[in-house]
mmCIF file of C-alpha atoms in Angstrom:
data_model
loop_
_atom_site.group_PDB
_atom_site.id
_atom_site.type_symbol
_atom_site.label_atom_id
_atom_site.label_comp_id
_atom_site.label_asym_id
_atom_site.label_seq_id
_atom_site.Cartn_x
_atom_site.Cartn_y
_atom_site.Cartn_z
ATOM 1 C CA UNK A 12 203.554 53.409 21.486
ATOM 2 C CA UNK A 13 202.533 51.445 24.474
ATOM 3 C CA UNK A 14 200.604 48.140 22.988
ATOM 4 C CA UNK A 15 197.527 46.514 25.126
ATOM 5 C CA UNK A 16 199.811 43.691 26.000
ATOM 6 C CA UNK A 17 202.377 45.820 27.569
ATOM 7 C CA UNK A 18 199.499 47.943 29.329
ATOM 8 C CA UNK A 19 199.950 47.559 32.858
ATOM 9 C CA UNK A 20 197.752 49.257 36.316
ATOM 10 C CA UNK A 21 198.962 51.660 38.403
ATOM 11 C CA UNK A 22 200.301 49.373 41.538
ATOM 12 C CA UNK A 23 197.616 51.268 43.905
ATOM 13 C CA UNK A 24 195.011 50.580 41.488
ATOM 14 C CA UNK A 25 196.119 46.788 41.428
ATOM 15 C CA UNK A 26 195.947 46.858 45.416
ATOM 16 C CA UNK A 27 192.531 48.774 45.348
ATOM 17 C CA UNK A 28 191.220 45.886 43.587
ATOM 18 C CA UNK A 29 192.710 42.978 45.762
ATOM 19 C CA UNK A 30 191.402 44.835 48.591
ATOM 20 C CA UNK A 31 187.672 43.975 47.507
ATOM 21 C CA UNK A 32 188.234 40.589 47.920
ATOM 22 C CA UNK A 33 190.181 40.831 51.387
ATOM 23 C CA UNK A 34 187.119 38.355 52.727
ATOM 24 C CA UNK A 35 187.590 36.011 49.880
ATOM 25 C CA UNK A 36 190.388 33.223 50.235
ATOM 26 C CA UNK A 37 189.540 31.493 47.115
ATOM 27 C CA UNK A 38 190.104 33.922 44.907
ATOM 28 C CA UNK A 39 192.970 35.566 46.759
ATOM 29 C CA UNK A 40 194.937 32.430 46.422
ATOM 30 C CA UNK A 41 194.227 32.995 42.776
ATOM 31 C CA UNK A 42 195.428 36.054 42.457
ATOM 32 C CA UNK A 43 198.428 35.235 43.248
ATOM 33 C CA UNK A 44 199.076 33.195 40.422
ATOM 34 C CA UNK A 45 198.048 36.650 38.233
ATOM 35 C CA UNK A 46 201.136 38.216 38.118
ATOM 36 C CA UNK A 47 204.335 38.715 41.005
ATOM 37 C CA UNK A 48 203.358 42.170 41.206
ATOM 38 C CA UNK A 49 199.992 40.717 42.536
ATOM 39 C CA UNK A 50 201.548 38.748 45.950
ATOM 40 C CA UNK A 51 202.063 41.120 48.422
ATOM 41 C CA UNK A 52 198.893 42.775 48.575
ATOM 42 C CA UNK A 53 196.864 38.927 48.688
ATOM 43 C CA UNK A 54 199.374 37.728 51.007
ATOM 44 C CA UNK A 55 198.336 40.735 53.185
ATOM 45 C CA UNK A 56 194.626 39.523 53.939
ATOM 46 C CA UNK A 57 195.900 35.929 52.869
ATOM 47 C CA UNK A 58 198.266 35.658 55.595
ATOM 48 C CA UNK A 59 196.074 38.158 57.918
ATOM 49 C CA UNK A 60 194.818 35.668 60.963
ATOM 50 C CA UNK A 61 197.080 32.951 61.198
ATOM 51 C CA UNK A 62 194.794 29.814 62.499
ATOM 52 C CA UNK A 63 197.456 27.493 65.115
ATOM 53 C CA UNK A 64 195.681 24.063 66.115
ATOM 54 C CA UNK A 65 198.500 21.788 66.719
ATOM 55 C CA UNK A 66 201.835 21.183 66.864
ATOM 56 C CA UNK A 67 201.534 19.909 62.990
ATOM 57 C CA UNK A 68 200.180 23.614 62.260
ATOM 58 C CA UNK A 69 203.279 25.135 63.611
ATOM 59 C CA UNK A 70 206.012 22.291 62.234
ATOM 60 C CA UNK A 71 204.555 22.783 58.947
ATOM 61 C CA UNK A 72 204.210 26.323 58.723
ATOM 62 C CA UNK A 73 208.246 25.916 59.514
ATOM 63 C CA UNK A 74 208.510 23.523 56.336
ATOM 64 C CA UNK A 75 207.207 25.433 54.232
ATOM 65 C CA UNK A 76 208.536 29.196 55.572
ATOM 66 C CA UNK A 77 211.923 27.749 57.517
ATOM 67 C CA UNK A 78 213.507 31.573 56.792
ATOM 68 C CA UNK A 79 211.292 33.904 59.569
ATOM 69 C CA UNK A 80 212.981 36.889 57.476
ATOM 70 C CA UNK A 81 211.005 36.348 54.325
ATOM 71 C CA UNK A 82 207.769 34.457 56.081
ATOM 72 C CA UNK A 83 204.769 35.561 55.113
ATOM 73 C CA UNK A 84 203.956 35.583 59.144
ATOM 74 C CA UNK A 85 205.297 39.350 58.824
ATOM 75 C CA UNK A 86 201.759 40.030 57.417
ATOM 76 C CA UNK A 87 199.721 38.269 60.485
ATOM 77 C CA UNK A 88 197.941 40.661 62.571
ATOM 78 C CA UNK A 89 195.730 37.991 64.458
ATOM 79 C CA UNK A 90 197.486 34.711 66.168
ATOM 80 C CA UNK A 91 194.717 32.049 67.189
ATOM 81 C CA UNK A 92 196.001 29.280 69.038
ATOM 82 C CA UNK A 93 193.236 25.914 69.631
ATOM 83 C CA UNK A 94 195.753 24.030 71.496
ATOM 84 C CA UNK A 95 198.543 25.841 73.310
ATOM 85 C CA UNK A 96 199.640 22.646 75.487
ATOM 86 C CA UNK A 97 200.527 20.553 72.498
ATOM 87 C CA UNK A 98 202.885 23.736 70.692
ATOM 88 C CA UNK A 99 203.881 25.116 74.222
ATOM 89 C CA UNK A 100 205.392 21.300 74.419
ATOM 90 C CA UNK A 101 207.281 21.202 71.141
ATOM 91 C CA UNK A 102 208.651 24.782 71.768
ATOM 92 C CA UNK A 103 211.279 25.789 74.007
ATOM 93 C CA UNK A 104 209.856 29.127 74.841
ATOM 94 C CA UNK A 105 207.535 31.575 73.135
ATOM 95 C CA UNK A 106 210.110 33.935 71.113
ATOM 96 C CA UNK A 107 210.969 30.940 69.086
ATOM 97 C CA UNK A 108 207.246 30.561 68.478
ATOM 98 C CA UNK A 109 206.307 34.210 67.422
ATOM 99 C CA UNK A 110 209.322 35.249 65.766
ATOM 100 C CA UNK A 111 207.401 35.120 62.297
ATOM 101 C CA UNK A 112 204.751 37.114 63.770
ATOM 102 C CA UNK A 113 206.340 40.274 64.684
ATOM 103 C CA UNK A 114 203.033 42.200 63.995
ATOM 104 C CA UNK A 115 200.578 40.433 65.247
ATOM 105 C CA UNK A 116 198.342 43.404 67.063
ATOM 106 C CA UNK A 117 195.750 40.961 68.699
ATOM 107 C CA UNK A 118 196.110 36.929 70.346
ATOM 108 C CA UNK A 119 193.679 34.842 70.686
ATOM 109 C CA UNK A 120 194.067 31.593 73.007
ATOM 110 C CA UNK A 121 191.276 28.954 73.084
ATOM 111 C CA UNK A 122 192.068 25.938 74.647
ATOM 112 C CA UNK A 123 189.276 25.384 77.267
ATOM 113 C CA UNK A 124 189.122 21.078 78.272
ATOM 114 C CA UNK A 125 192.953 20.915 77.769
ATOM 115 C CA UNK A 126 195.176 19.133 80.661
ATOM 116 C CA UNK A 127 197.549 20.116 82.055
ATOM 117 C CA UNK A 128 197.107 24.275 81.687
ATOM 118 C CA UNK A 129 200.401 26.322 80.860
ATOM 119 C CA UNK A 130 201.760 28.111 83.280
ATOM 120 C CA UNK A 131 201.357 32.312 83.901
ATOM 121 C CA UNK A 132 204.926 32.785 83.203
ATOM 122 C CA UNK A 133 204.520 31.182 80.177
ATOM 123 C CA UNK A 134 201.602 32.798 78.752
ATOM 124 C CA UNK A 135 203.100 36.402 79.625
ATOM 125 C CA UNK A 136 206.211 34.964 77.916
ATOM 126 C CA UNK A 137 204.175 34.376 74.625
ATOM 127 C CA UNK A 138 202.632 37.525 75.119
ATOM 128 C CA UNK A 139 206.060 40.022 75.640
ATOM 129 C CA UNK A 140 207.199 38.379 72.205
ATOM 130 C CA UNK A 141 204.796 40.353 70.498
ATOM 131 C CA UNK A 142 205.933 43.974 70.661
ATOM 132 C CA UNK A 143 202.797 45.539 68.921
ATOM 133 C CA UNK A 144 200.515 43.602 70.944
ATOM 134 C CA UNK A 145 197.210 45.474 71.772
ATOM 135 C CA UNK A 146 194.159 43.208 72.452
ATOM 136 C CA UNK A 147 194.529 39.437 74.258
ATOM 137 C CA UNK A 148 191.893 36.981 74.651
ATOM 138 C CA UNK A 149 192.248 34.185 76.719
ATOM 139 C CA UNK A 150 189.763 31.523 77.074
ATOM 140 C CA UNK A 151 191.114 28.157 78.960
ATOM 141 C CA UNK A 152 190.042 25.441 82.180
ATOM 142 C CA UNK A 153 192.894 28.003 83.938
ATOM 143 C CA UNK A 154 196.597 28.825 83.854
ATOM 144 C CA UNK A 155 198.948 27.511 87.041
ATOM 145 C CA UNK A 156 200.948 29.583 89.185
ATOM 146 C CA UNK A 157 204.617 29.074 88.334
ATOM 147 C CA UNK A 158 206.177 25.807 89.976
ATOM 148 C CA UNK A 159 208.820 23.620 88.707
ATOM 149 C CA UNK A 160 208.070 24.458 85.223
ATOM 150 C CA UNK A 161 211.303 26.332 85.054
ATOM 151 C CA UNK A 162 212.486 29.698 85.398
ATOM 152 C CA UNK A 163 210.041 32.530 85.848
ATOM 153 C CA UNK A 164 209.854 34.609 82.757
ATOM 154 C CA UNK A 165 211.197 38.487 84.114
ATOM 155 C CA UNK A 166 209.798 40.389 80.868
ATOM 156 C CA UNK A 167 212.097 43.526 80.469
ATOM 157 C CA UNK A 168 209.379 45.137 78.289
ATOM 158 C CA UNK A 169 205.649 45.018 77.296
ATOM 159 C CA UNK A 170 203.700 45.409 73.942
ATOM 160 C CA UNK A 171 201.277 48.211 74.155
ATOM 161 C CA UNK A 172 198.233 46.208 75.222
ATOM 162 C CA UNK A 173 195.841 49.460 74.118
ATOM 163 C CA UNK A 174 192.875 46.982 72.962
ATOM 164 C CA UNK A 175 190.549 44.476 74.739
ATOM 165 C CA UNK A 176 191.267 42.308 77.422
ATOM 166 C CA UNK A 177 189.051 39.230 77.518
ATOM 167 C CA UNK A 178 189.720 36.632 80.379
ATOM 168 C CA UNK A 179 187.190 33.513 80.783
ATOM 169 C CA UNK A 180 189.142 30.704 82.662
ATOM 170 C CA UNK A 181 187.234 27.960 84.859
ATOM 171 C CA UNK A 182 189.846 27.942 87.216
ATOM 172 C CA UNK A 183 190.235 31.963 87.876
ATOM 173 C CA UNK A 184 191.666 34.533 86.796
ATOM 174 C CA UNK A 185 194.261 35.181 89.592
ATOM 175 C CA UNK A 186 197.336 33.572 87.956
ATOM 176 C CA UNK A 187 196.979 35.796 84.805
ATOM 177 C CA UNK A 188 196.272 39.091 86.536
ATOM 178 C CA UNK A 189 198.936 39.008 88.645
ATOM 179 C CA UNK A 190 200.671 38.527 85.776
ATOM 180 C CA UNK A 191 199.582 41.171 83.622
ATOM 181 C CA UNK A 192 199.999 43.714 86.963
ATOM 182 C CA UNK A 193 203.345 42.955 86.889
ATOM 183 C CA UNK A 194 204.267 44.201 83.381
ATOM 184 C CA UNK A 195 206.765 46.907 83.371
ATOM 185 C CA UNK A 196 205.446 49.211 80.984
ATOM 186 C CA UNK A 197 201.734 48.333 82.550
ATOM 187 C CA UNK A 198 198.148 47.674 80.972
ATOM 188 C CA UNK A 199 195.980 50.605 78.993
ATOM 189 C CA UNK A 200 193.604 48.449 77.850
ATOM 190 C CA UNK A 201 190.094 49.950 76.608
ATOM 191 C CA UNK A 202 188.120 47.324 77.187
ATOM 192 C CA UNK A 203 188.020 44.541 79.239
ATOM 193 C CA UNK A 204 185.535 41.909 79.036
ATOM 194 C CA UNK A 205 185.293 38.810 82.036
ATOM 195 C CA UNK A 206 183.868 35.935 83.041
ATOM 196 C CA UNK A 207 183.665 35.920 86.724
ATOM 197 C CA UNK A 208 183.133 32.791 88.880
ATOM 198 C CA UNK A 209 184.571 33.191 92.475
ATOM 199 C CA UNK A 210 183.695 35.098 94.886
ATOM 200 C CA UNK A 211 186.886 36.299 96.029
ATOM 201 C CA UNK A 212 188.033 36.990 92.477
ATOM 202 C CA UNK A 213 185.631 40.426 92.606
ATOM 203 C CA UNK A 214 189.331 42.315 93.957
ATOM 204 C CA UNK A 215 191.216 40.647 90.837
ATOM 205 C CA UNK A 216 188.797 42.558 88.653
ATOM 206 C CA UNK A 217 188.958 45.691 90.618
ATOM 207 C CA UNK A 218 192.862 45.518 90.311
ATOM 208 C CA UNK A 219 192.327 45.564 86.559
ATOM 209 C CA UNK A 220 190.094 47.617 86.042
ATOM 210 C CA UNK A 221 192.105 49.933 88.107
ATOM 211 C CA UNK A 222 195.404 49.462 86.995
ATOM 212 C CA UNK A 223 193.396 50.137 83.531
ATOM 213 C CA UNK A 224 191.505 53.527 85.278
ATOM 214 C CA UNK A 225 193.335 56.036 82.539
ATOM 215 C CA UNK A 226 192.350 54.186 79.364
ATOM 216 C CA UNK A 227 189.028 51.962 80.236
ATOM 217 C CA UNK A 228 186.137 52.734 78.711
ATOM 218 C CA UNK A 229 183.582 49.664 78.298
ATOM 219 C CA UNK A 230 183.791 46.800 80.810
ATOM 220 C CA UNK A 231 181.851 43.430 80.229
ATOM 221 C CA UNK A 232 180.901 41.478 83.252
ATOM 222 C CA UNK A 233 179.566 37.747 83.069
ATOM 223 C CA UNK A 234 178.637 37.246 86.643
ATOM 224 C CA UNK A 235 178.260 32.974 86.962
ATOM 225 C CA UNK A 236 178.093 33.040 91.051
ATOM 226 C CA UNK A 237 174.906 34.600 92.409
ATOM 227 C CA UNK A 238 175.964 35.876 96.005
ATOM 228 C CA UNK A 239 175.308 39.335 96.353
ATOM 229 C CA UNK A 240 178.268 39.883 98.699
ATOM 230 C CA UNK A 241 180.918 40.906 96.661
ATOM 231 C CA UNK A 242 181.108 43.264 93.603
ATOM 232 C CA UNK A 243 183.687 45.682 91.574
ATOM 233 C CA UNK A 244 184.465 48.885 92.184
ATOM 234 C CA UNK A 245 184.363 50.950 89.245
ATOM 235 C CA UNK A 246 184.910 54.504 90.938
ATOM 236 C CA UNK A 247 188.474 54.560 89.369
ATOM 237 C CA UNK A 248 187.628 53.853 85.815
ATOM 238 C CA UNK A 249 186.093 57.470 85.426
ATOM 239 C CA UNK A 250 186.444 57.308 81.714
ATOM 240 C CA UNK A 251 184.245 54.692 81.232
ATOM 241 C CA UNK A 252 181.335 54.554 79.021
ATOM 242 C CA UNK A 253 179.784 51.528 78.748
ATOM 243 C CA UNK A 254 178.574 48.605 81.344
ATOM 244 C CA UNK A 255 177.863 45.518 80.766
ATOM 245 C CA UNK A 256 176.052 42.952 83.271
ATOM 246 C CA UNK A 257 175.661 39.398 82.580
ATOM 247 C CA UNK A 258 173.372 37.740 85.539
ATOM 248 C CA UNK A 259 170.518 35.781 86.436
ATOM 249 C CA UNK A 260 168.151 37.030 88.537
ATOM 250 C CA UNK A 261 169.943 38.050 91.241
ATOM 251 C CA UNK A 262 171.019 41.343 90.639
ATOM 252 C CA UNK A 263 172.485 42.678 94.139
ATOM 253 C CA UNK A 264 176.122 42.582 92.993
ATOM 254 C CA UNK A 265 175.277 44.409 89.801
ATOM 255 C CA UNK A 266 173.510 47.557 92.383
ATOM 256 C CA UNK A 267 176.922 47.427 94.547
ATOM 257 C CA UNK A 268 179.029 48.015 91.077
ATOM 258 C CA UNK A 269 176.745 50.650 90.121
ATOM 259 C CA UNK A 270 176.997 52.393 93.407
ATOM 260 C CA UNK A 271 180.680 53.042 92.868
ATOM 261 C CA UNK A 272 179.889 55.219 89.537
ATOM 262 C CA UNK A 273 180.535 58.917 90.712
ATOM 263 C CA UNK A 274 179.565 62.548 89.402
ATOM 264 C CA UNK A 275 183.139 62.140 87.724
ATOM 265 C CA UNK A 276 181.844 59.337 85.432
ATOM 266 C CA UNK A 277 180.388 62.170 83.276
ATOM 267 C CA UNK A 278 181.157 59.919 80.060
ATOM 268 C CA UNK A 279 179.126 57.134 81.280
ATOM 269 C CA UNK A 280 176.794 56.652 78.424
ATOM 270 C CA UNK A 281 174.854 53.065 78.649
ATOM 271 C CA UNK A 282 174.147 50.414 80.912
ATOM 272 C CA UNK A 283 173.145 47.100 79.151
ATOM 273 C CA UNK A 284 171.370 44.348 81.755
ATOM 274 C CA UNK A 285 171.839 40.920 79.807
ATOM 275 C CA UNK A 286 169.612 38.174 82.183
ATOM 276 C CA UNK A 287 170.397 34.430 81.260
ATOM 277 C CA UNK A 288 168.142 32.638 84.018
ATOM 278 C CA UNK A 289 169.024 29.331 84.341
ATOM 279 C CA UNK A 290 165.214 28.464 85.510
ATOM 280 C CA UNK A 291 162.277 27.239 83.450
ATOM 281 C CA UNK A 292 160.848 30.000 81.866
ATOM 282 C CA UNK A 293 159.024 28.643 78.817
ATOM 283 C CA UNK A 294 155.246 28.987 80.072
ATOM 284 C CA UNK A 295 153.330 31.788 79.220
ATOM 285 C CA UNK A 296 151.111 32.127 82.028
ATOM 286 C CA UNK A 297 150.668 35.296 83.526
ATOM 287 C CA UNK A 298 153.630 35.770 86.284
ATOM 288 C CA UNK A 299 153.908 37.576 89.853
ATOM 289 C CA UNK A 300 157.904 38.344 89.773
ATOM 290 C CA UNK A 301 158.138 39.214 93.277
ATOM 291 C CA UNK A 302 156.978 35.165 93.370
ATOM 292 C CA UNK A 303 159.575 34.515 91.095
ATOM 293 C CA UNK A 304 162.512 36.139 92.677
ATOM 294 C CA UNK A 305 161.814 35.470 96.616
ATOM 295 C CA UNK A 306 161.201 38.181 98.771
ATOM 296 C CA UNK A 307 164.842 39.014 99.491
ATOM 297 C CA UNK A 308 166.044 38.949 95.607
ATOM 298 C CA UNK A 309 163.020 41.097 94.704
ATOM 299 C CA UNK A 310 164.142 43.836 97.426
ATOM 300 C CA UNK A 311 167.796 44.027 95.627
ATOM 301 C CA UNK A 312 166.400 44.717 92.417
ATOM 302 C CA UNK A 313 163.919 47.159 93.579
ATOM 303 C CA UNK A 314 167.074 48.955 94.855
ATOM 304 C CA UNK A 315 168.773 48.570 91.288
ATOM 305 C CA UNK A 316 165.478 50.055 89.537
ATOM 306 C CA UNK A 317 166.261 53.059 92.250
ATOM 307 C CA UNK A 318 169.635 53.600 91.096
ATOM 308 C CA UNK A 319 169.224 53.401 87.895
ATOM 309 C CA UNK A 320 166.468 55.995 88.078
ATOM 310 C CA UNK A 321 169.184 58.432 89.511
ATOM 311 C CA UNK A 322 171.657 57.414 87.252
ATOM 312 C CA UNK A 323 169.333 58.591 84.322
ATOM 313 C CA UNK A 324 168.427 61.821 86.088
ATOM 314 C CA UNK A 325 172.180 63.052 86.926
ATOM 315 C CA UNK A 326 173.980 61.524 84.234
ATOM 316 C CA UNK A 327 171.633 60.888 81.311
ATOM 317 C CA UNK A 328 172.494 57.106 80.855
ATOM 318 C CA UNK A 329 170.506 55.276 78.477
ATOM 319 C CA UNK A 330 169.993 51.922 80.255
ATOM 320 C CA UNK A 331 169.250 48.288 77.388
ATOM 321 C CA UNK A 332 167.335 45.530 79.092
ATOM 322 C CA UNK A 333 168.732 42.370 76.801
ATOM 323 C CA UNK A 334 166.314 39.362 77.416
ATOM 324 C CA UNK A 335 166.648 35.378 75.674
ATOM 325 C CA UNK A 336 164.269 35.713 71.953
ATOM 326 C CA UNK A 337 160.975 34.324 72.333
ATOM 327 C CA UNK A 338 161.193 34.315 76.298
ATOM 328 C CA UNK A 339 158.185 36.069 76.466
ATOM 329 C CA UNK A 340 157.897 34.769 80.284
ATOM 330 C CA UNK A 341 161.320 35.829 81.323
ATOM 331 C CA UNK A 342 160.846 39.341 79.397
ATOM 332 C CA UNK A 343 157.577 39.668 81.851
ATOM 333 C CA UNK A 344 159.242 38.787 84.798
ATOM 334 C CA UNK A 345 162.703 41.112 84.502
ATOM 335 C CA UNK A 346 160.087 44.304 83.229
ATOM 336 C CA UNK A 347 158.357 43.579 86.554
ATOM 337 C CA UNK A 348 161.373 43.566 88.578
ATOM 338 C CA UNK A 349 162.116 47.559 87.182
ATOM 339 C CA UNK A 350 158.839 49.091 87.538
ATOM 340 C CA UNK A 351 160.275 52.815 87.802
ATOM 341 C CA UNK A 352 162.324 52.429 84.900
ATOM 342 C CA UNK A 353 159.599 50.905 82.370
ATOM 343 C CA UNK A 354 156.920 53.614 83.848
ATOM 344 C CA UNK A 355 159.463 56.037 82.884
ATOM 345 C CA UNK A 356 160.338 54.485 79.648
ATOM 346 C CA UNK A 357 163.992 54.911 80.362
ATOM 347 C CA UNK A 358 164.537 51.293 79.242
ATOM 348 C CA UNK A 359 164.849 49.741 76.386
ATOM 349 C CA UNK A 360 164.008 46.015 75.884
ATOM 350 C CA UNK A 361 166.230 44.209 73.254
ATOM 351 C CA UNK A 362 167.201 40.726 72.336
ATOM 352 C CA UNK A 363 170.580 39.449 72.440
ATOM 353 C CA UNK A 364 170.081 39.005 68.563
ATOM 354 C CA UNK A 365 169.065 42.418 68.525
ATOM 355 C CA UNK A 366 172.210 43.933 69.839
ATOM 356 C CA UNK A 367 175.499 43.443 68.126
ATOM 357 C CA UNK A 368 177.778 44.359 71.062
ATOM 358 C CA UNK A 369 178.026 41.563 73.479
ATOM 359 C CA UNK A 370 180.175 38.519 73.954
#
């Protein structure tokens, strides 16, 4: 007869309950102590986003795990790295860095303010040593071209890269993309979401998105130059369906994207317009926008309240207007720039708090 102190849960229902508290450290790290049969499934969401700040992180991580066969690292699915020049310095090379982490399905670099940046060959190094790689973020003051840093890395093969692509470096994005181009099994990311300062950096984020044309379907644009010369062409991404506009008030390169969308982009589901304007818009006096604007930036976004008309009336795309919260003078001013669309009620006003899906 099985007694109440030899009772003992199924091993699924044991997990079941761990799972609850997958967003609750404190009493993961207890459960561990429960029983052995209790450690694997806490070390899963324990050991699920590995946090990497310094070369201390990573040294003692190796103290207390020095055998990358029975690290807990094998459970990491997220790598976050705060300071990739100090561990990028202690390391010779990134497979001795990631070896733990053979799992890790998404990266996330923040280093932005560090001197000197790593090098491209570097950072693709890091990210070939991750074979089920799928999403990369990358936020940093800008990666160098390869110099005397040592050989360039020649990657042999390429994680899957299936996920989101998320690039916002001060110093531009061409290192990194020519990079990523280079891969030999290439880029299918779904997403890709960019911060985009240069002018001449509008045919880096072309090349992506085309290289990306078969898999793409939301792209994220955070326009911080206003010249309306230069834009992306999205006419080879024809499975997108979302598109994403971060601007002021100039909105001429966001018409010249738009323009690219053809009949083919039948999945093309919603445009979101996020304005940001960086002038005073805190009185709530009654406002002419056309004043606003200028003449010449009220003309381009009479042509965008055009096109998005006949984007609605061939395609059926919902279109978000996402405005700063209590900006009632901004609001006023961007609803008078559309006229067409608000008469027709084909847009929809939000603010950024309102809508979950943003940077």
């Amino acid at each position: 007869m099985t007694t109440m102190s030899n009772a003992r849960l199924p091993q699924e229902i044991l997990d079941y309950i761990v799972d609850f508290l997958h967003n609750e450290p404190w009493w993961l790290k207890r459960c561990c102590l429960v029983a052995k049969s209790w450690v694997p499934r806490t070390r899963k969401h324990i050991f699920n986003k590995i946090d990497i700040a310094s070369l201390d992180d990573l040294e003692a991580w190796w103290k207390v795990f020095p055998d990358p066969n029975s690290s807990p690292g094998h459970y990491a699915r997220t790598l976050f790295f705060l300071s990739v020049r100090s561990i990028f310095s202690g390391v010779a090379g990134g497979c001795s860095l990631v070896r733990p982490f053979s799992n890790v399905v998404r990266l996330v670099i923040s280093c932005a303010g560090e001197f000197p940046t790593f090098t491209s060959s570097r950072f693709l190094e890091l990210i070939c040593s991750l074979p089920l790689l799928e999403d990369v973020e990358l936020e940093a003051d800008g990666i160098r071209e390869d110099g005397d840093d040592g050989p360039v890395f020649q990657p042999r093969a390429s994680p899957p890269l299936t996920g989101c692509l998320a690039l916002n470096l001060a110093d531009g994005i061409e290192p990194v993309t020519r990079g990523l181009l280079a891969l030999p099994d290439g880029i299918h990311f779904r997403q890709f979401l960019c911060t985009w300062r240069y002018e001449e950096e509008h045919q880096w984020v072309t090349a992506l998105v085309e290289r990306c044309s078969h898999t793409l379907e939301s792209v994220q644009i955070d326009r911080k130059e206003h010249s309306s010369a230069a834009s992306i062409d999205l006419s080879s991404a024809t499975k997108l369906r979302e598109v994403t506009f971060w601007f002021d008030y100039e909105a001429g390169w966001i018409t010249n994207a738009l323009k690219t969308i053809l009949p083919e982009h039948r999945d093309l589901q919603e445009i979101l317009i996020c304005v940001y304007p960086s002038r005073d818009s805190s009185a709530d006096d009654p406002v002419d926008s056309k004043k606003v604007v200028g003449e010449e930036v009220y003309e381009r976004w009479m042509d965008l309240d055009d096109l998005l008309v006949q984007l609605w009336e061939s395609h059926a795309v919902r279109t978000k207007l996402l405005v700063e919260r209590k900006a009632g003078k901004v609001y006023r001013i961007v609803t008078g720039l559309l006229p067409e669309m608000m008469e027709r009620g084909i847009i929809q006003p939000e603010t950024y708090a309102e809508h979950n899906n943003i940077f």
